Structure formats: C-alpha cells, structure tokens
Short mmCIF file of C-alpha atoms in Angstrom, two decimals:
data_model
loop_
_atom_site.label_atom_id
_atom_site.label_comp_id
_atom_site.label_asym_id
_atom_site.label_seq_id
_atom_site.Cartn_x
_atom_site.Cartn_y
_atom_site.Cartn_z
CA ASN A 349 -61.26 -19.15 149.25
CA HIS A 350 -62.21 -17.22 152.32
CA TYR A 351 -60.74 -17.99 155.73
CA TRP A 352 -57.44 -19.29 154.40
CA SER A 353 -55.49 -17.13 156.87
CA PRO A 354 -57.10 -18.54 160.05
CA TYR A 355 -56.96 -22.05 158.58
CA PHE A 356 -53.27 -21.95 157.79
CA ARG A 357 -52.35 -19.98 160.92
CA THR A 358 -53.11 -23.09 162.98
CA GLU A 359 -51.33 -25.31 160.44
CA ILE A 360 -48.12 -23.36 159.76
CA GLY A 361 -48.16 -20.48 162.25
CA THR A 362 -48.61 -16.77 161.76
CA THR A 363 -45.33 -16.27 159.92
CA GLY A 364 -46.05 -19.17 157.58
CA ALA A 365 -49.56 -17.88 156.89
CA THR A 366 -48.08 -14.48 156.12
CA LEU A 367 -45.55 -16.02 153.74
CA LEU A 368 -48.34 -17.95 152.01
CA TRP A 369 -49.21 -14.75 150.15
CA ALA A 370 -46.19 -15.33 147.93
CA PRO A 371 -47.22 -18.67 146.38
CA ILE A 372 -50.85 -17.53 146.18
CA ASN A 373 -50.05 -14.37 144.24
CA LEU A 374 -47.27 -15.96 142.18
CA SER A 375 -49.56 -18.78 141.03
CA LEU A 376 -52.29 -16.29 140.11
CA ALA A 377 -49.81 -14.18 138.14
CA LEU A 378 -48.16 -17.21 136.51
CA ALA A 379 -51.45 -18.60 135.23
CA ALA A 380 -52.55 -15.23 133.86
CA TYR A 381 -49.16 -14.71 132.22
CA LEU A 382 -49.20 -18.15 130.59
CA VAL A 383 -52.70 -17.65 129.19
CA ARG A 384 -51.73 -14.31 127.69
CA LYS A 385 -48.31 -15.50 126.46
CA VAL A 386 -49.38 -18.81 124.96
CA GLY A 387 -52.70 -17.54 123.67
CA MET A 388 -55.63 -19.68 122.73
CA LYS A 389 -57.05 -21.07 119.56
CA THR A 390 -60.45 -19.77 118.59
CA LYS A 391 -63.14 -22.26 119.48
CA TYR A 392 -61.44 -23.48 122.67
CA GLU A 393 -62.25 -20.54 124.96
CA GLY A 394 -65.35 -22.22 126.43
CA SER A 395 -63.45 -25.40 127.20
CA ALA A 396 -60.62 -23.37 128.74
CA LEU A 397 -63.11 -21.52 130.96
CA CYS A 398 -64.56 -24.82 132.14
CA ALA A 399 -61.08 -26.25 132.72
CA SER A 400 -59.97 -23.25 134.76
CA LEU A 401 -63.09 -23.49 136.94
CA PHE A 402 -62.60 -27.22 137.36
CA ILE A 403 -58.94 -26.79 138.34
CA ALA A 404 -59.85 -24.08 140.85
CA GLY A 405 -62.61 -26.25 142.29
CA THR A 406 -60.34 -29.28 142.52
CA GLY A 407 -57.69 -27.33 144.41
CA LEU A 408 -60.29 -25.82 146.74
CA ALA A 409 -61.90 -29.19 147.45
CA LEU A 410 -58.57 -30.83 148.26
CA ILE A 411 -56.95 -28.17 150.48
CA SER A 412 -58.32 -29.51 153.73
CA GLN A 413 -58.24 -33.19 152.74
CA SER A 414 -54.52 -33.48 153.38
CA ARG A 415 -53.11 -33.81 156.87
CA ASN A 416 -49.81 -32.43 155.62
CA ALA A 417 -49.41 -28.64 155.33
CA SER A 418 -47.14 -29.01 152.27
CA TRP A 419 -49.87 -30.81 150.33
CA SER A 420 -52.44 -28.26 151.45
CA ILE A 421 -50.23 -25.45 150.18
CA LEU A 422 -49.81 -27.30 146.86
CA PHE A 423 -53.61 -27.48 146.55
CA VAL A 424 -53.84 -23.74 147.31
CA VAL A 425 -51.39 -23.16 144.43
CA ILE A 426 -53.47 -25.42 142.14
CA GLN A 427 -56.65 -23.57 143.09
CA ASN A 428 -55.02 -20.24 142.36
CA LEU A 429 -53.64 -21.43 139.02
CA GLY A 430 -57.26 -22.09 138.01
CA ARG A 431 -58.38 -18.73 139.35
CA GLY A 432 -55.50 -16.93 137.66
CA ALA A 433 -56.29 -18.46 134.29
CA PHE A 434 -60.02 -17.77 134.48
CA PHE A 435 -60.14 -14.01 133.96
CA PRO A 436 -57.67 -13.81 131.06
CA VAL A 437 -59.53 -16.65 129.32
CA LEU A 438 -62.82 -14.86 130.01
CA GLU A 439 -61.37 -11.69 128.50
CA ILE A 440 -60.25 -13.59 125.39
CA PHE A 441 -63.69 -15.19 125.16
CA THR A 442 -65.40 -11.80 125.42
CA GLN A 443 -63.11 -10.16 122.86
CA ARG A 444 -63.66 -12.93 120.32
CA ARG A 445 -67.30 -13.78 120.86
CA VAL A 446 -69.09 -10.57 121.81
CA GLU A 447 -69.59 -7.87 119.21
CA ARG A 448 -67.75 -4.65 119.89
CA ASP A 449 -70.90 -2.59 120.37
CA TYR A 450 -72.15 -4.89 123.13
CA ARG A 451 -68.94 -5.57 125.08
CA ALA A 452 -69.40 -2.84 127.69
CA THR A 453 -72.92 -4.01 128.49
CA TYR A 454 -71.83 -7.64 128.46
CA THR A 455 -68.89 -7.07 130.81
CA SER A 456 -71.04 -4.94 133.15
CA LEU A 457 -73.61 -7.72 133.34
CA GLN A 458 -70.83 -10.25 133.82
CA SER A 459 -69.38 -8.22 136.69
CA PHE A 460 -72.79 -7.85 138.30
CA LEU A 461 -73.42 -11.59 138.10
CA ALA A 462 -69.98 -12.40 139.53
CA ARG A 463 -70.46 -10.04 142.47
CA SER A 464 -73.98 -11.38 143.02
CA GLY A 465 -72.60 -14.90 143.02
CA ASN A 466 -70.02 -13.95 145.64
CA LEU A 467 -72.76 -12.44 147.77
CA VAL A 468 -74.98 -15.52 147.45
CA VAL A 469 -72.14 -17.89 148.38
CA LEU A 470 -71.09 -15.81 151.39
CA ALA A 471 -74.71 -15.48 152.54
CA ALA A 472 -75.26 -19.24 152.17
CA VAL A 473 -72.09 -20.05 154.11
CA TRP A 474 -73.09 -17.61 156.83
CA PHE A 475 -76.65 -18.95 156.98
CA TYR A 476 -75.66 -22.62 157.17
CA THR A 477 -72.73 -22.16 159.54
CA ALA A 478 -73.93 -19.34 161.82
CA ASP A 479 -74.55 -21.61 164.81
CA LEU A 480 -71.47 -23.78 164.33
CA PRO A 481 -68.12 -23.21 166.02
CA TRP A 482 -65.50 -21.91 163.60
CA ASN A 483 -62.51 -24.20 163.42
CA ASN A 484 -60.36 -25.82 160.75
CA ALA A 485 -62.75 -28.74 160.32
CA LEU A 486 -65.66 -26.43 159.49
CA ILE A 487 -63.53 -24.27 157.19
CA GLY A 488 -62.37 -27.45 155.44
CA ARG A 489 -65.94 -28.68 154.99
CA VAL A 490 -66.99 -25.32 153.53
CA TRP A 491 -64.03 -25.36 151.11
CA THR A 492 -64.65 -28.97 150.10
CA THR A 493 -68.35 -28.32 149.49
CA CYS A 494 -67.68 -25.15 147.49
CA GLY A 495 -64.92 -26.87 145.50
CA LEU A 496 -67.13 -29.83 144.66
CA LEU A 497 -69.95 -27.49 143.61
CA LEU A 498 -67.56 -25.52 141.42
CA MET A 499 -66.33 -28.76 139.82
CA ALA A 500 -69.90 -29.93 139.21
CA VAL A 501 -70.97 -26.61 137.67
CA SER A 502 -67.91 -26.55 135.42
CA LEU A 503 -68.59 -30.12 134.25
CA LEU A 504 -72.25 -29.33 133.59
CA HIS A 505 -71.28 -26.24 131.66
CA TRP A 506 -68.70 -28.17 129.64
CA LEU A 507 -71.25 -30.86 128.77
CA ARG A 508 -73.88 -28.30 127.76
CA LYS A 509 -71.69 -25.71 126.05
CA PRO A 510 -72.49 -25.00 122.42
CA GLN A 511 -70.04 -26.42 119.91
#
C-alpha cells in the first residue's frame, strides 16, 4: 500500500495522516497477535493464507472507493489485518509443512520471491503510470487494481490448493 501518506494528507490533513500510523500498526500487531494466540488447526494453514491475502486485497481495493475518510481508514485497517495475519500464518505453514532440514532454504527462496514480487509490482506501477499526473484518483486506481489482483490470485490459489 504505497502512497498512503500523500493520499490521506489531502483527505485528512498532515496531522491526520501522521496519526494514521497508529491504526495501521495496531491492526498489523492485533492480527499477528490473534493468529499466534488462537493458533491454527493443522490442515487449515493454506486456507488461512488465502483468506489473509483476500482480506488484504479487499481492504486495498476499497480504500479509495469511499468518499468518506472514516470508511477509507476502516478499509486501511481491514487491509492491514490481512497483512498482519499473513506472515504468522506463513510461519506456521512453514513450520508444519516443510521438513526441518529444508526450512532455511525454503524461507530464503520465499523471501527472494516476495522481494522480487514487490519489485515487479513497483516497476509495473511506475511503467504504466510514469506519464500520468499523480493525484488521489490515480493512487486510488492503482490501489483498486492491485487489490483486485490480490483477491483474484488468492481465490485462484484457494481453488487450486492441494487438499
């Protein structure tokens, strides 16, 4: 969720955008805490990964759809609940499903793929928006597109995941 600061600065002012760090970080921490505290039954890690991606994508896609800053902030919180749950669920998945001898290699590859994915997304956004004027409408379109893609990928993964 890049560009949230300039987006919200025009919506709720500089002070409001600064204070937005609190709900963002609290929702990330709350989701991670709940995943670790509640735990997860074996066999449901894949579904939980898909759900966390879908929740994050839904929040991201809806942030700019509201004309009310309060709703937009709620969608930021929803997006960050999905993001916050993702990594603890991924850690549980890795601990349960990947043999001990291969975990370091697996997590290194996972990290490489995640960073490569970030690079590809940022490069694609830059490439497709380089000649366009940056404003809230463009930021909203980028977020909506990325959120919808994240939702679609999570649904495809959920439909194709091994049982």
